[in-house]
Amino acid sequence: MTTPAPDSDAPPPTVREAVKADLLAVYRIEKASFPQPWPFAAFQRYVGEPAFLVAEVGAGVAGYIVADSVPNHGRPLGHVKDLAVHPDQRGQGVGSTLLQRALGVMRAQNAAEVKLEVRESNETARRLYESFGFEHRRTVPRYYDDGENALVMIADL
């Protein structure tokens, strides 16, 4: 797996667990990134989870990932629930850095596989996930409120 080279000479993002003070920045990125953003309260529920991570570039939150592991036939299954990068920080490797770190957290939790859902039309995200070994396993018709299909993608850890 490779992380795209940053388009500028900016330092790589710093990744850490999200804290309550990050939630407003996370929510603003969510609203700027998705036509159906998660509600603010959804992020509050994940504060303190080891795979709710934020990436900082300089003094600001540049992106985040929300992931967790759930029991699955005796071995945890990882689930990437949400990943977004601030529009001004896209193409700088922030998403790759976040995904790599979250996969490491889920690997440490002994997850055998990780799944995610992505909009069928989101080519950029699909390419990112494919670069980490995710494969399209099935399509969920009309998964999103606007009727768009979701692709379920899975990667082995």
PDB file of C-alpha atoms in Angstrom:
ATOM      1  CA  MET A   1       0.000   0.000   0.000  1.00  0.00           C
ATOM      2  CA  THR A   2       1.221   3.470  -0.755  1.00  0.00           C
ATOM      3  CA  THR A   3       0.416   6.902   0.550  1.00  0.00           C
ATOM      4  CA  PRO A   4       0.173   9.526  -2.181  1.00  0.00           C
ATOM      5  CA  ALA A   5       2.928  12.092  -2.088  1.00  0.00           C
ATOM      6  CA  PRO A   6       1.693  15.432  -0.823  1.00  0.00           C
ATOM      7  CA  ASP A   7       1.088  18.058  -3.494  1.00  0.00           C
ATOM      8  CA  SER A   8       3.042  20.621  -1.464  1.00  0.00           C
ATOM      9  CA  ASP A   9       5.929  20.838   0.964  1.00  0.00           C
ATOM     10  CA  ALA A  10       3.521  20.857   3.913  1.00  0.00           C
ATOM     11  CA  PRO A  11       4.518  18.679   6.864  1.00  0.00           C
ATOM     12  CA  PRO A  12       2.659  15.382   7.212  1.00  0.00           C
ATOM     13  CA  PRO A  13      -0.449  15.459   9.373  1.00  0.00           C
ATOM     14  CA  THR A  14      -0.303  14.564  13.048  1.00  0.00           C
ATOM     15  CA  VAL A  15      -2.852  11.886  13.958  1.00  0.00           C
ATOM     16  CA  ARG A  16      -4.333  11.446  17.433  1.00  0.00           C
ATOM     17  CA  GLU A  17      -7.498  10.245  19.129  1.00  0.00           C
ATOM     18  CA  ALA A  18     -10.384  12.691  18.853  1.00  0.00           C
ATOM     19  CA  VAL A  19     -11.443  14.623  21.949  1.00  0.00           C
ATOM     20  CA  LYS A  20     -14.586  16.627  22.694  1.00  0.00           C
ATOM     21  CA  ALA A  21     -12.848  19.868  21.724  1.00  0.00           C
ATOM     22  CA  ASP A  22     -12.478  18.499  18.147  1.00  0.00           C
ATOM     23  CA  LEU A  23     -16.170  17.858  17.574  1.00  0.00           C
ATOM     24  CA  LEU A  24     -17.138  21.221  16.088  1.00  0.00           C
ATOM     25  CA  ALA A  25     -14.285  21.065  13.562  1.00  0.00           C
ATOM     26  CA  VAL A  26     -15.157  17.445  12.747  1.00  0.00           C
ATOM     27  CA  TYR A  27     -18.809  18.341  12.263  1.00  0.00           C
ATOM     28  CA  ARG A  28     -17.932  21.254   9.974  1.00  0.00           C
ATOM     29  CA  ILE A  29     -15.800  18.960   7.810  1.00  0.00           C
ATOM     30  CA  GLU A  30     -18.641  16.411   7.765  1.00  0.00           C
ATOM     31  CA  LYS A  31     -21.128  19.036   6.562  1.00  0.00           C
ATOM     32  CA  ALA A  32     -18.708  20.268   3.889  1.00  0.00           C
ATOM     33  CA  SER A  33     -18.075  16.724   2.662  1.00  0.00           C
ATOM     34  CA  PHE A  34     -21.377  14.852   2.496  1.00  0.00           C
ATOM     35  CA  PRO A  35     -24.875  15.547   1.181  1.00  0.00           C
ATOM     36  CA  GLN A  36     -26.256  13.537   4.132  1.00  0.00           C
ATOM     37  CA  PRO A  37     -24.000  14.510   7.043  1.00  0.00           C
ATOM     38  CA  TRP A  38     -24.053  12.672  10.331  1.00  0.00           C
ATOM     39  CA  PRO A  39     -25.686  14.641  13.134  1.00  0.00           C
ATOM     40  CA  PHE A  40     -23.377  16.241  15.697  1.00  0.00           C
ATOM     41  CA  ALA A  41     -24.566  13.796  18.386  1.00  0.00           C
ATOM     42  CA  ALA A  42     -23.341  10.836  16.329  1.00  0.00           C
ATOM     43  CA  PHE A  43     -19.758  12.009  16.734  1.00  0.00           C
ATOM     44  CA  GLN A  44     -20.229  12.596  20.465  1.00  0.00           C
ATOM     45  CA  ARG A  45     -20.950   8.878  20.922  1.00  0.00           C
ATOM     46  CA  TYR A  46     -17.543   7.902  19.511  1.00  0.00           C
ATOM     47  CA  VAL A  47     -15.338  10.230  21.579  1.00  0.00           C
ATOM     48  CA  GLY A  48     -12.967   8.006  23.529  1.00  0.00           C
ATOM     49  CA  GLU A  49     -13.060   5.184  20.990  1.00  0.00           C
ATOM     50  CA  PRO A  50      -9.512   4.249  19.916  1.00  0.00           C
ATOM     51  CA  ALA A  51     -10.303   4.484  16.189  1.00  0.00           C
ATOM     52  CA  PHE A  52     -12.026   7.884  16.241  1.00  0.00           C
ATOM     53  CA  LEU A  53      -8.993   9.775  15.028  1.00  0.00           C
ATOM     54  CA  VAL A  54      -8.314  13.290  13.824  1.00  0.00           C
ATOM     55  CA  ALA A  55      -5.495  14.529  11.626  1.00  0.00           C
ATOM     56  CA  GLU A  56      -4.044  17.938  12.334  1.00  0.00           C
ATOM     57  CA  VAL A  57      -2.142  20.072   9.875  1.00  0.00           C
ATOM     58  CA  GLY A  58      -0.705  23.042  11.680  1.00  0.00           C
ATOM     59  CA  ALA A  59      -3.098  24.023  14.438  1.00  0.00           C
ATOM     60  CA  GLY A  60      -6.306  22.823  12.796  1.00  0.00           C
ATOM     61  CA  VAL A  61      -8.208  19.602  12.250  1.00  0.00           C
ATOM     62  CA  ALA A  62      -7.696  18.594   8.623  1.00  0.00           C
ATOM     63  CA  GLY A  63      -9.716  15.380   8.666  1.00  0.00           C
ATOM     64  CA  TYR A  64     -11.065  12.536  10.739  1.00  0.00           C
ATOM     65  CA  ILE A  65     -11.986   8.876  10.675  1.00  0.00           C
ATOM     66  CA  VAL A  66     -14.539   7.012  12.756  1.00  0.00           C
ATOM     67  CA  ALA A  67     -14.031   3.259  12.928  1.00  0.00           C
ATOM     68  CA  ASP A  68     -14.609   0.469  15.404  1.00  0.00           C
ATOM     69  CA  SER A  69     -14.609  -3.287  15.825  1.00  0.00           C
ATOM     70  CA  VAL A  70     -17.563  -5.517  16.602  1.00  0.00           C
ATOM     71  CA  PRO A  71     -17.716  -9.208  17.545  1.00  0.00           C
ATOM     72  CA  ASN A  72     -18.053 -11.461  14.519  1.00  0.00           C
ATOM     73  CA  HIS A  73     -18.025 -15.244  14.953  1.00  0.00           C
ATOM     74  CA  GLY A  74     -15.294 -15.132  17.580  1.00  0.00           C
ATOM     75  CA  ARG A  75     -13.008 -12.602  15.887  1.00  0.00           C
ATOM     76  CA  PRO A  76     -13.704  -8.869  15.663  1.00  0.00           C
ATOM     77  CA  LEU A  77     -14.780  -7.282  12.393  1.00  0.00           C
ATOM     78  CA  GLY A  78     -13.527  -3.759  11.793  1.00  0.00           C
ATOM     79  CA  HIS A  79     -15.875  -1.169  10.348  1.00  0.00           C
ATOM     80  CA  VAL A  80     -14.865   2.177   8.864  1.00  0.00           C
ATOM     81  CA  LYS A  81     -17.969   4.243   9.480  1.00  0.00           C
ATOM     82  CA  ASP A  82     -16.916   7.711   8.336  1.00  0.00           C
ATOM     83  CA  LEU A  83     -13.840   9.348   6.816  1.00  0.00           C
ATOM     84  CA  ALA A  84     -13.551  12.909   5.569  1.00  0.00           C
ATOM     85  CA  VAL A  85     -10.885  15.486   4.841  1.00  0.00           C
ATOM     86  CA  HIS A  86     -11.378  19.248   4.855  1.00  0.00           C
ATOM     87  CA  PRO A  87     -11.817  20.433   1.241  1.00  0.00           C
ATOM     88  CA  ASP A  88      -8.700  22.645   1.526  1.00  0.00           C
ATOM     89  CA  GLN A  89      -6.567  19.671   2.634  1.00  0.00           C
ATOM     90  CA  ARG A  90      -7.606  17.076   0.049  1.00  0.00           C
ATOM     91  CA  GLY A  91      -4.897  15.544  -2.114  1.00  0.00           C
ATOM     92  CA  GLN A  92      -2.275  15.955   0.634  1.00  0.00           C
ATOM     93  CA  GLY A  93      -2.280  12.375   1.977  1.00  0.00           C
ATOM     94  CA  VAL A  94      -4.473  13.165   4.996  1.00  0.00           C
ATOM     95  CA  GLY A  95      -7.084  10.519   4.156  1.00  0.00           C
ATOM     96  CA  SER A  96      -4.430   7.866   3.534  1.00  0.00           C
ATOM     97  CA  THR A  97      -2.714   8.683   6.819  1.00  0.00           C
ATOM     98  CA  LEU A  98      -5.977   8.460   8.757  1.00  0.00           C
ATOM     99  CA  LEU A  99      -7.006   5.197   7.106  1.00  0.00           C
ATOM    100  CA  GLN A 100      -3.608   3.628   7.707  1.00  0.00           C
ATOM    101  CA  ARG A 101      -3.698   4.539  11.404  1.00  0.00           C
ATOM    102  CA  ALA A 102      -7.291   3.335  11.882  1.00  0.00           C
ATOM    103  CA  LEU A 103      -6.487   0.013  10.216  1.00  0.00           C
ATOM    104  CA  GLY A 104      -3.581  -0.325  12.627  1.00  0.00           C
ATOM    105  CA  VAL A 105      -5.924   0.233  15.585  1.00  0.00           C
ATOM    106  CA  MET A 106      -8.341  -2.401  14.311  1.00  0.00           C
ATOM    107  CA  ARG A 107      -5.464  -4.820  13.648  1.00  0.00           C
ATOM    108  CA  ALA A 108      -4.358  -4.306  17.274  1.00  0.00           C
ATOM    109  CA  GLN A 109      -7.930  -5.162  18.314  1.00  0.00           C
ATOM    110  CA  ASN A 110      -7.436  -8.488  16.487  1.00  0.00           C
ATOM    111  CA  ALA A 111      -9.888  -7.726  13.655  1.00  0.00           C
ATOM    112  CA  ALA A 112      -9.481 -10.154  10.778  1.00  0.00           C
ATOM    113  CA  GLU A 113     -11.296  -8.005   8.219  1.00  0.00           C
ATOM    114  CA  VAL A 114     -12.502  -4.435   7.845  1.00  0.00           C
ATOM    115  CA  LYS A 115     -15.603  -3.378   5.968  1.00  0.00           C
ATOM    116  CA  LEU A 116     -16.992  -0.071   4.831  1.00  0.00           C
ATOM    117  CA  GLU A 117     -19.746   1.362   2.692  1.00  0.00           C
ATOM    118  CA  VAL A 118     -19.039   3.970   0.044  1.00  0.00           C
ATOM    119  CA  ARG A 119     -21.222   5.797  -2.456  1.00  0.00           C
ATOM    120  CA  GLU A 120     -21.074   4.171  -5.861  1.00  0.00           C
ATOM    121  CA  SER A 121     -20.299   7.581  -7.412  1.00  0.00           C
ATOM    122  CA  ASN A 122     -17.415   8.431  -5.039  1.00  0.00           C
ATOM    123  CA  GLU A 123     -14.516   7.496  -7.311  1.00  0.00           C
ATOM    124  CA  THR A 124     -11.898   9.288  -5.204  1.00  0.00           C
ATOM    125  CA  ALA A 125     -12.803   7.377  -2.048  1.00  0.00           C
ATOM    126  CA  ARG A 126     -13.052   4.095  -3.932  1.00  0.00           C
ATOM    127  CA  ARG A 127      -9.527   4.546  -5.322  1.00  0.00           C
ATOM    128  CA  LEU A 128      -8.206   5.296  -1.827  1.00  0.00           C
ATOM    129  CA  TYR A 129      -9.839   2.189  -0.385  1.00  0.00           C
ATOM    130  CA  GLU A 130      -8.673  -0.001  -3.262  1.00  0.00           C
ATOM    131  CA  SER A 131      -5.098   1.209  -2.679  1.00  0.00           C
ATOM    132  CA  PHE A 132      -5.391  -0.276   0.834  1.00  0.00           C
ATOM    133  CA  GLY A 133      -6.634  -3.629  -0.457  1.00  0.00           C
ATOM    134  CA  PHE A 134     -10.374  -3.105  -0.114  1.00  0.00           C
ATOM    135  CA  GLU A 135     -12.424  -5.050  -2.650  1.00  0.00           C
ATOM    136  CA  HIS A 136     -16.027  -4.511  -3.712  1.00  0.00           C
ATOM    137  CA  ARG A 137     -18.009  -7.458  -2.334  1.00  0.00           C
ATOM    138  CA  ARG A 138     -21.615  -6.422  -2.829  1.00  0.00           C
ATOM    139  CA  THR A 139     -23.891  -3.532  -3.708  1.00  0.00           C
ATOM    140  CA  VAL A 140     -26.688  -2.296  -1.461  1.00  0.00           C
ATOM    141  CA  PRO A 141     -29.350  -0.719  -3.677  1.00  0.00           C
ATOM    142  CA  ARG A 142     -30.730   2.666  -2.621  1.00  0.00           C
ATOM    143  CA  TYR A 143     -28.667   2.690   0.598  1.00  0.00           C
ATOM    144  CA  TYR A 144     -28.533   6.480   0.780  1.00  0.00           C
ATOM    145  CA  ASP A 145     -31.560   8.741   1.258  1.00  0.00           C
ATOM    146  CA  ASP A 146     -31.158  10.159  -2.246  1.00  0.00           C
ATOM    147  CA  GLY A 147     -31.453   6.644  -3.701  1.00  0.00           C
ATOM    148  CA  GLU A 148     -27.788   6.113  -4.527  1.00  0.00           C
ATOM    149  CA  ASN A 149     -26.330   2.643  -4.114  1.00  0.00           C
ATOM    150  CA  ALA A 150     -23.620   1.823  -1.597  1.00  0.00           C
ATOM    151  CA  LEU A 151     -20.732  -0.451  -2.389  1.00  0.00           C
ATOM    152  CA  VAL A 152     -19.678  -2.680   0.485  1.00  0.00           C
ATOM    153  CA  MET A 153     -15.924  -3.053   0.400  1.00  0.00           C
ATOM    154  CA  ILE A 154     -13.854  -5.426   2.545  1.00  0.00           C
ATOM    155  CA  ALA A 155     -10.146  -5.772   3.232  1.00  0.00           C
ATOM    156  CA  ASP A 156      -8.223  -8.465   5.083  1.00  0.00           C
ATOM    157  CA  LEU A 157      -5.947  -7.296   7.855  1.00  0.00           C
TER     158      LEU A 157
END
